[in-house]
mmCIF file of C-alpha atoms in Angstrom:
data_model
loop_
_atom_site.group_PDB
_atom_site.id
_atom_site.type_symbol
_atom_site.label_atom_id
_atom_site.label_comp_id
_atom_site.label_asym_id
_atom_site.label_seq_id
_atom_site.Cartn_x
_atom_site.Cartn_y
_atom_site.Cartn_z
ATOM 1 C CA UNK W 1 -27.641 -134.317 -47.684
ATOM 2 C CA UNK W 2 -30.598 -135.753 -46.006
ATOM 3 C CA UNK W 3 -30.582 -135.895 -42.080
ATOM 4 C CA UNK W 4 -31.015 -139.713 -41.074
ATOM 5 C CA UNK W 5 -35.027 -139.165 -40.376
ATOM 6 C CA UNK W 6 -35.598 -137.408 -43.499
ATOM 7 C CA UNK W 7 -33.994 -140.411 -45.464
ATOM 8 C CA UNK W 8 -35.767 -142.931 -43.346
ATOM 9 C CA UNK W 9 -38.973 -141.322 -44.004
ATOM 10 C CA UNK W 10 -38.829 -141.044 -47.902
ATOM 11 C CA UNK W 11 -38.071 -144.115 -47.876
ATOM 12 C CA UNK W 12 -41.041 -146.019 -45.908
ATOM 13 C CA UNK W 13 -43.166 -143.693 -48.247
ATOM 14 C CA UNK W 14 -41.319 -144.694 -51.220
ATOM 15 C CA UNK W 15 -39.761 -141.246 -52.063
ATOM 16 C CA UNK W 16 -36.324 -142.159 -53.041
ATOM 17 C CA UNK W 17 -33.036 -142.417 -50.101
ATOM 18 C CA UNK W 18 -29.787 -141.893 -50.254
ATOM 19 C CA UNK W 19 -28.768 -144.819 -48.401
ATOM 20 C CA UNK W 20 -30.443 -148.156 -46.899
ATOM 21 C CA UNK W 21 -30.521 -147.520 -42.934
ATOM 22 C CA UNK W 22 -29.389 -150.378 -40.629
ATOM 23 C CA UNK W 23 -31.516 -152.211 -38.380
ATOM 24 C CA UNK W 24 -30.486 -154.981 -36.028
ATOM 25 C CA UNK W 25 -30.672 -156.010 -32.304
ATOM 26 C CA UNK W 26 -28.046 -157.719 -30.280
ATOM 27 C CA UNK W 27 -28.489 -160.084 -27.656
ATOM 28 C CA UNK W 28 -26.668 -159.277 -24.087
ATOM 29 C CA UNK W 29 -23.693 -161.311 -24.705
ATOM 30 C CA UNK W 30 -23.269 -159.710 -28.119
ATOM 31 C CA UNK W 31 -23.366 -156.481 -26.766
ATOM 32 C CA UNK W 32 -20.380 -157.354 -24.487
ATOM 33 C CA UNK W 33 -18.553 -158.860 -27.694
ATOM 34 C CA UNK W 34 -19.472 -155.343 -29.596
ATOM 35 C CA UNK W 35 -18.104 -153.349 -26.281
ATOM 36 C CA UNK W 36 -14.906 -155.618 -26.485
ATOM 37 C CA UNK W 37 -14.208 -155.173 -30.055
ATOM 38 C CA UNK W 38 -14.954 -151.608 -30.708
ATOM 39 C CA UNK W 39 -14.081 -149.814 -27.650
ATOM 40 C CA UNK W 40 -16.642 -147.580 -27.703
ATOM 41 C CA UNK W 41 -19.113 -146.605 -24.997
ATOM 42 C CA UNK W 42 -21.490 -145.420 -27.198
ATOM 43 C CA UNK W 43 -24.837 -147.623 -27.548
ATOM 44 C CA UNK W 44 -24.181 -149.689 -30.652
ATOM 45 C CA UNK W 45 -27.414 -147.662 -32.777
ATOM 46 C CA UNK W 46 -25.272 -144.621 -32.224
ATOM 47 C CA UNK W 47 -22.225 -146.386 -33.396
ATOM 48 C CA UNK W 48 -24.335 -148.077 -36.457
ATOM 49 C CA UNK W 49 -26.388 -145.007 -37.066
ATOM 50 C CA UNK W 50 -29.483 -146.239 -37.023
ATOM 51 C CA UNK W 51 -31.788 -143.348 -37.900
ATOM 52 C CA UNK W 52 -34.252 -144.206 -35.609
ATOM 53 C CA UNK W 53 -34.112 -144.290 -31.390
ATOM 54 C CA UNK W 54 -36.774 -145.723 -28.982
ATOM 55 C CA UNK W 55 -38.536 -143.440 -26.645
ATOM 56 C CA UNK W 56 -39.260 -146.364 -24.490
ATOM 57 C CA UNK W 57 -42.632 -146.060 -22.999
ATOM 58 C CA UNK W 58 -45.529 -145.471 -20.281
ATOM 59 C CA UNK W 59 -43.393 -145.559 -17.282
ATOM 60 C CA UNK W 60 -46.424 -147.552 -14.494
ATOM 61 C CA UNK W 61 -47.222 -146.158 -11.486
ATOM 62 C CA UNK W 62 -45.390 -147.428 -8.430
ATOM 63 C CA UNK W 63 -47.645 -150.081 -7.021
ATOM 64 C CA UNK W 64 -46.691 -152.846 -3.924
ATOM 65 C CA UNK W 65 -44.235 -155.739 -4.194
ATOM 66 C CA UNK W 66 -45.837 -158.691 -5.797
ATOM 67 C CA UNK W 67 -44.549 -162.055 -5.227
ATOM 68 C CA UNK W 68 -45.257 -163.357 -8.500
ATOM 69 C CA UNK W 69 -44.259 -166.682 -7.230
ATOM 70 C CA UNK W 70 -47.663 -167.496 -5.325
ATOM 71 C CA UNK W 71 -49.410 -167.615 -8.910
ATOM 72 C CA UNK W 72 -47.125 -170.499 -10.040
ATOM 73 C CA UNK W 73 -47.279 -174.305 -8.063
ATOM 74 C CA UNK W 74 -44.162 -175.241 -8.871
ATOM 75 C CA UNK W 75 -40.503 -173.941 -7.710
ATOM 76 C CA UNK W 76 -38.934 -171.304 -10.113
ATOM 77 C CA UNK W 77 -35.107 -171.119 -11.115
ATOM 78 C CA UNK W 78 -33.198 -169.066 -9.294
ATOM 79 C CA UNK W 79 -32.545 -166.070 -10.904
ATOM 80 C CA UNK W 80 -36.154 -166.101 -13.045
ATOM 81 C CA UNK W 81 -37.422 -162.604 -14.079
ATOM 82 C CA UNK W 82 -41.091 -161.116 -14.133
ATOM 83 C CA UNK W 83 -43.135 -159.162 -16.358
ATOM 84 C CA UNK W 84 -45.023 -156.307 -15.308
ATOM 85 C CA UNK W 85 -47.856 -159.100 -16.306
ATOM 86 C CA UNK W 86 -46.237 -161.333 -13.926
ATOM 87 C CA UNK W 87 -44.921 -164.060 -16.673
ATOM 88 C CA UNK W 88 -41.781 -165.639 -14.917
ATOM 89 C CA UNK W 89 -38.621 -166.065 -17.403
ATOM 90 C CA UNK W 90 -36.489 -168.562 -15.874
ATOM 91 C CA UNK W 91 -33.115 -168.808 -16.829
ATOM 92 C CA UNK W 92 -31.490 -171.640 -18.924
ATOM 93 C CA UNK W 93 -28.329 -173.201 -18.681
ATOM 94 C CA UNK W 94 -25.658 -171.925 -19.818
ATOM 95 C CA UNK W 95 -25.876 -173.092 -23.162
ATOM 96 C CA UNK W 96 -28.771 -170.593 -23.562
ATOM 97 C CA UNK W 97 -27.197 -167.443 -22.976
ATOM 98 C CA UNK W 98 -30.109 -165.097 -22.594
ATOM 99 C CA UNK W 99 -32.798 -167.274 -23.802
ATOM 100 C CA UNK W 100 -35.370 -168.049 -21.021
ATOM 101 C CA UNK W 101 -38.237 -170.697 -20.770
ATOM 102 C CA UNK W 102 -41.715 -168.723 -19.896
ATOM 103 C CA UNK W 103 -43.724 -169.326 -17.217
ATOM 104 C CA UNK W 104 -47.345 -168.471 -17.213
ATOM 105 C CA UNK W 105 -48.832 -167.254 -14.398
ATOM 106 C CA UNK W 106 -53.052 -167.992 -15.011
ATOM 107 C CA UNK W 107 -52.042 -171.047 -16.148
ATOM 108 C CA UNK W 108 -54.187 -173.158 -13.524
ATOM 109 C CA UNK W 109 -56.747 -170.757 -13.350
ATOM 110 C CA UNK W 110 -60.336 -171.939 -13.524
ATOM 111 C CA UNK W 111 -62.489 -168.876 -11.760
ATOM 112 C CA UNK W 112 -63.093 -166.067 -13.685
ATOM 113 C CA UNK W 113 -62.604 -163.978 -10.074
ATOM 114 C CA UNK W 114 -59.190 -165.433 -10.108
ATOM 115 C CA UNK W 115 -58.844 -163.538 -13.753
ATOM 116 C CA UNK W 116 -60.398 -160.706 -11.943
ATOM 117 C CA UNK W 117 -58.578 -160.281 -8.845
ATOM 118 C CA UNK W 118 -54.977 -160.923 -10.914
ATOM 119 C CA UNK W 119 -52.689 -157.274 -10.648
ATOM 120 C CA UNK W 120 -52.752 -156.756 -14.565
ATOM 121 C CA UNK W 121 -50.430 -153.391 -15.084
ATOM 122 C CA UNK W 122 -51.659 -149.963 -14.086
ATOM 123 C CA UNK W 123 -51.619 -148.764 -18.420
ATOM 124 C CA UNK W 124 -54.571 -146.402 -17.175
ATOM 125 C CA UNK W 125 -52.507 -144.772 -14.683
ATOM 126 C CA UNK W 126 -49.018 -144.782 -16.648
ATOM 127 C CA UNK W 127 -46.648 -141.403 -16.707
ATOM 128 C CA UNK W 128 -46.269 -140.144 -20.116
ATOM 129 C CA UNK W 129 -44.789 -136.401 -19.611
ATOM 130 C CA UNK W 130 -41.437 -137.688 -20.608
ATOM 131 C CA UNK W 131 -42.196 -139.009 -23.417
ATOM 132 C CA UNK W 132 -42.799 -135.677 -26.036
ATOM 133 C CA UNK W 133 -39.135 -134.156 -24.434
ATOM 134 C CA UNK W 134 -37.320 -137.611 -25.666
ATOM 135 C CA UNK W 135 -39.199 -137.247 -29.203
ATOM 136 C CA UNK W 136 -37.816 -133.670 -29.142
ATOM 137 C CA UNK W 137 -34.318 -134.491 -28.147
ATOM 138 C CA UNK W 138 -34.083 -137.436 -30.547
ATOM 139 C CA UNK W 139 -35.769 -134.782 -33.604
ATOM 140 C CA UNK W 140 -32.645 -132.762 -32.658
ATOM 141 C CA UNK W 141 -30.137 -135.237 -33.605
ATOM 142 C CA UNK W 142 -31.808 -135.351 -36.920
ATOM 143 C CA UNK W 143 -33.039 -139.150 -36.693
ATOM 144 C CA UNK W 144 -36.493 -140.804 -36.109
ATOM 145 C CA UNK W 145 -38.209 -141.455 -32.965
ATOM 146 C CA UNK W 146 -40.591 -144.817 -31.837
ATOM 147 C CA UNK W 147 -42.491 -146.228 -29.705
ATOM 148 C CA UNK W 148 -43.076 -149.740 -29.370
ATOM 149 C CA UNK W 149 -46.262 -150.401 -27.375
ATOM 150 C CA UNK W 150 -45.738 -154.025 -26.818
ATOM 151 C CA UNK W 151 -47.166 -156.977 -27.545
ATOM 152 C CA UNK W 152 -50.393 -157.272 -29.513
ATOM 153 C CA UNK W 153 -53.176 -158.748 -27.542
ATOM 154 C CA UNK W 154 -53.100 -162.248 -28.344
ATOM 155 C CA UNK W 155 -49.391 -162.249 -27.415
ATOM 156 C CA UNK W 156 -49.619 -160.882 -24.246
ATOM 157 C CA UNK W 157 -53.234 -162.802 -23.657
ATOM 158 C CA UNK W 158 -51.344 -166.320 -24.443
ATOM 159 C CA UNK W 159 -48.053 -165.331 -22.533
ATOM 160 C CA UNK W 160 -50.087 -164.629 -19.271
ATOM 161 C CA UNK W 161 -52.201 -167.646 -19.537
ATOM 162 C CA UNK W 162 -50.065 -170.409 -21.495
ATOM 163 C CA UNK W 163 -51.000 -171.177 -25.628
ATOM 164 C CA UNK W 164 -52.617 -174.263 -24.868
ATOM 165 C CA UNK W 165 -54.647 -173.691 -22.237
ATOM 166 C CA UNK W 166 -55.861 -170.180 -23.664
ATOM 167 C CA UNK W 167 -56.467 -172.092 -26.753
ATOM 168 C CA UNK W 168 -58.925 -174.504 -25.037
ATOM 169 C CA UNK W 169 -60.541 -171.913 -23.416
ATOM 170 C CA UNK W 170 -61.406 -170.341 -26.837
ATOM 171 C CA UNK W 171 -62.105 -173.836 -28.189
ATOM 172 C CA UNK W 172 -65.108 -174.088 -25.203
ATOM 173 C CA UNK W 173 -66.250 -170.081 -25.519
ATOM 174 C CA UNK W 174 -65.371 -169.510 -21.945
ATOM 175 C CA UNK W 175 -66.139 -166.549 -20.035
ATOM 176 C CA UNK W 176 -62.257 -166.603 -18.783
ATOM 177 C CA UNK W 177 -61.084 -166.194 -22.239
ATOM 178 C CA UNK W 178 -63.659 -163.514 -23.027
ATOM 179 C CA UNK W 179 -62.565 -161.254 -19.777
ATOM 180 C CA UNK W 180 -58.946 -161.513 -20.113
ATOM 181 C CA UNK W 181 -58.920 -160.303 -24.024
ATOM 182 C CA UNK W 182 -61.157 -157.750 -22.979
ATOM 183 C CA UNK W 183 -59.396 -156.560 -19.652
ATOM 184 C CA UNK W 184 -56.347 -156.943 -22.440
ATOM 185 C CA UNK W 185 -57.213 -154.871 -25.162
ATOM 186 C CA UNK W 186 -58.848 -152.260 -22.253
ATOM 187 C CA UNK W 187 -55.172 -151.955 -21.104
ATOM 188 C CA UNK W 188 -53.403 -151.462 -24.539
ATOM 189 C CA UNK W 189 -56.332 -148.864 -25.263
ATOM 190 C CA UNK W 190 -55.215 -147.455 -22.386
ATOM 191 C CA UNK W 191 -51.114 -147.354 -23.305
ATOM 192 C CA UNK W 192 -52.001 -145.762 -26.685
#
């Protein structure tokens, strides 16, 4: 019998398998509901047995407090999240379980040395040592490893600065466009 990596990997190269893996991601609240009903205290891919297990990623260097508030004009929920690219997730009502409404922080910009001064994550500085022990350990149990870098540079380029407005910007060639895909794809250069 094939281990679950070796069956993943025939078939994404279209080998034959002996079986079609599962692949699936729960929100929070279903998590609970899988806890609830199973019992188990396992993570639900070990449960599922997905062949495959994140290695999560860069970890950033430690860097000062930022009060990611001062880029927004406008009062956040309480309880809103941040990025590490400073995009605020403010909670919804009930209702919404985990789904937020995003914030974007360069929003109002209109300087590119307001692009320039922004704290875009550290990718250049990032820890990866732990990284090739987690591969190893996850190799062990037989099953796949990946990373996922994040998102591509449009999607982190339009989070930060809001669709619309990054979509004008392009519209008008501005220089603020230009420098924040560039500092962008400079950073996930930098986290490959």
């Amino acid at each position: 019998a094939m281990t679950p990596r070796e069956n993943l990997l025939r078939l994404l190269r279209r080998q034959g398998f002996e079986q079609i893996p599962p692949q699936f991601h729960l929100c929070p609240h279903l998590v609970e509901v899988y806890k609830e009903k199973t019992g188990e205290p396992c993570p639900y891919n070990d449960y599922f047995e997905f062949p495959w297990h994140s290695i999560g990623g860069p970890k950033l260097p430690e860097r000062e407090p930022i009060d990611w508030s001062h880029y927004y004009d406008f009062d956040l929920e309480e309880g809103t999240r941040f990025s590490s690219w400073g995009v605020a997730h403010e909670p919804g009502g009930k209702a919404a379980m985990h789904m937020t409404r995003m914030r974007h922080p360069m929003a109002t910009f209109d300087s590119l040395e307001q692009f320039q001064a922004y704290p875009y994550p550290d990718f250049e500085n990032a820890a990866t040592d732990h990284l090739a022990p987690k591969v190893e350990e996850i190799h062990a149990r037989g099953l796949a490893a990946y990373a996922c870098i994040g998102s591509p540079v449009w999607e982190q380029a339009w989070c930060a600065r809001g669709m619309e407005t990054l979509m004008m910007d392009m519209f008008d060639d501005s220089a603020l466009a230009t420098y924040h895909f560039d500092k962008i794809t400079a950073l996930n250069r930098a986290r490959t």
